[in-house]
Amino acid sequence: MADTIAETVDLLYTIDQEKLTPDQQIALGTALASLAQAERLEQINGRLRGIHQVLNAWALKATVEGGR
């Protein structure tokens, strides 16, 4: 998903904003803000995956050690 976000941001930054109507400029700003939010959510999701892996490792270790 991160590649898609980066590609979309690159595409949006190639738009000549001076040729846009005010409504189109607002829509472009909204799109950029939405993409920034999506990128941040993707970063948070990555951190949560890392935490999930650590917790699973701890749970597995506790299960193995508890069975001895």
Coordinates of C-alpha atoms in Angstrom, one line a residue:
M1 CA 0.0 0.0 0.0
A2 CA 2.9 2.4 0.7
D3 CA 4.0 2.2 -2.9
T4 CA 0.5 3.1 -4.1
I5 CA 0.4 6.1 -1.7
A6 CA 3.8 7.3 -2.8
E7 CA 2.9 6.9 -6.5
T8 CA -0.4 8.8 -6.0
V9 CA 1.3 11.6 -4.1
D10 CA 3.9 11.9 -6.9
L11 CA 1.1 12.0 -9.5
L12 CA -0.8 14.7 -7.6
Y13 CA 2.3 16.9 -7.2
T14 CA 2.7 16.9 -11.0
I15 CA -0.6 18.7 -11.4
D16 CA -0.2 22.4 -12.4
Q17 CA -2.3 24.0 -9.6
E18 CA -2.4 27.4 -11.4
K19 CA -4.6 25.8 -14.1
L20 CA -7.1 24.5 -11.7
T21 CA -10.4 26.1 -10.7
P22 CA -10.9 26.9 -7.0
D23 CA -13.1 23.8 -6.6
Q24 CA -10.4 21.7 -8.2
Q25 CA -7.7 23.2 -5.9
I26 CA -9.8 22.4 -2.9
A27 CA -10.3 18.8 -4.1
L28 CA -6.6 18.5 -4.7
G29 CA -5.8 19.7 -1.2
T30 CA -8.4 17.3 0.2
A31 CA -6.8 14.4 -1.8
L32 CA -3.3 15.3 -0.5
A33 CA -4.6 15.5 3.1
S34 CA -6.3 12.1 2.7
L35 CA -3.2 10.5 1.3
A36 CA -1.1 11.9 4.2
Q37 CA -3.5 10.4 6.6
A38 CA -3.4 7.1 4.8
E39 CA 0.4 7.1 4.9
R40 CA 0.3 7.8 8.7
L41 CA -2.2 5.0 9.2
E42 CA 0.1 2.6 7.2
Q43 CA 3.0 3.6 9.5
I44 CA 0.9 2.9 12.6
N45 CA -0.3 -0.4 11.1
G46 CA 3.3 -1.4 10.6
R47 CA 4.2 -0.7 14.2
L48 CA 1.2 -2.6 15.4
R49 CA 2.2 -5.6 13.3
G50 CA 5.7 -5.5 15.0
I51 CA 4.1 -5.4 18.4
H52 CA 1.8 -8.3 17.5
Q53 CA 4.8 -10.4 16.5
V54 CA 6.5 -9.7 19.8
L55 CA 3.4 -10.6 21.8
N56 CA 3.0 -13.8 19.8
A57 CA 6.6 -14.7 20.4
W58 CA 6.2 -14.1 24.1
A59 CA 2.9 -16.1 24.2
L60 CA 4.6 -19.0 22.4
K61 CA 7.6 -18.9 24.7
A62 CA 5.3 -18.9 27.8
T63 CA 3.3 -21.9 26.4
V64 CA 6.5 -23.9 25.7
E65 CA 8.0 -23.1 29.1
G66 CA 4.7 -23.8 30.8
G67 CA 4.5 -27.2 29.3
R68 CA 7.9 -28.3 30.7

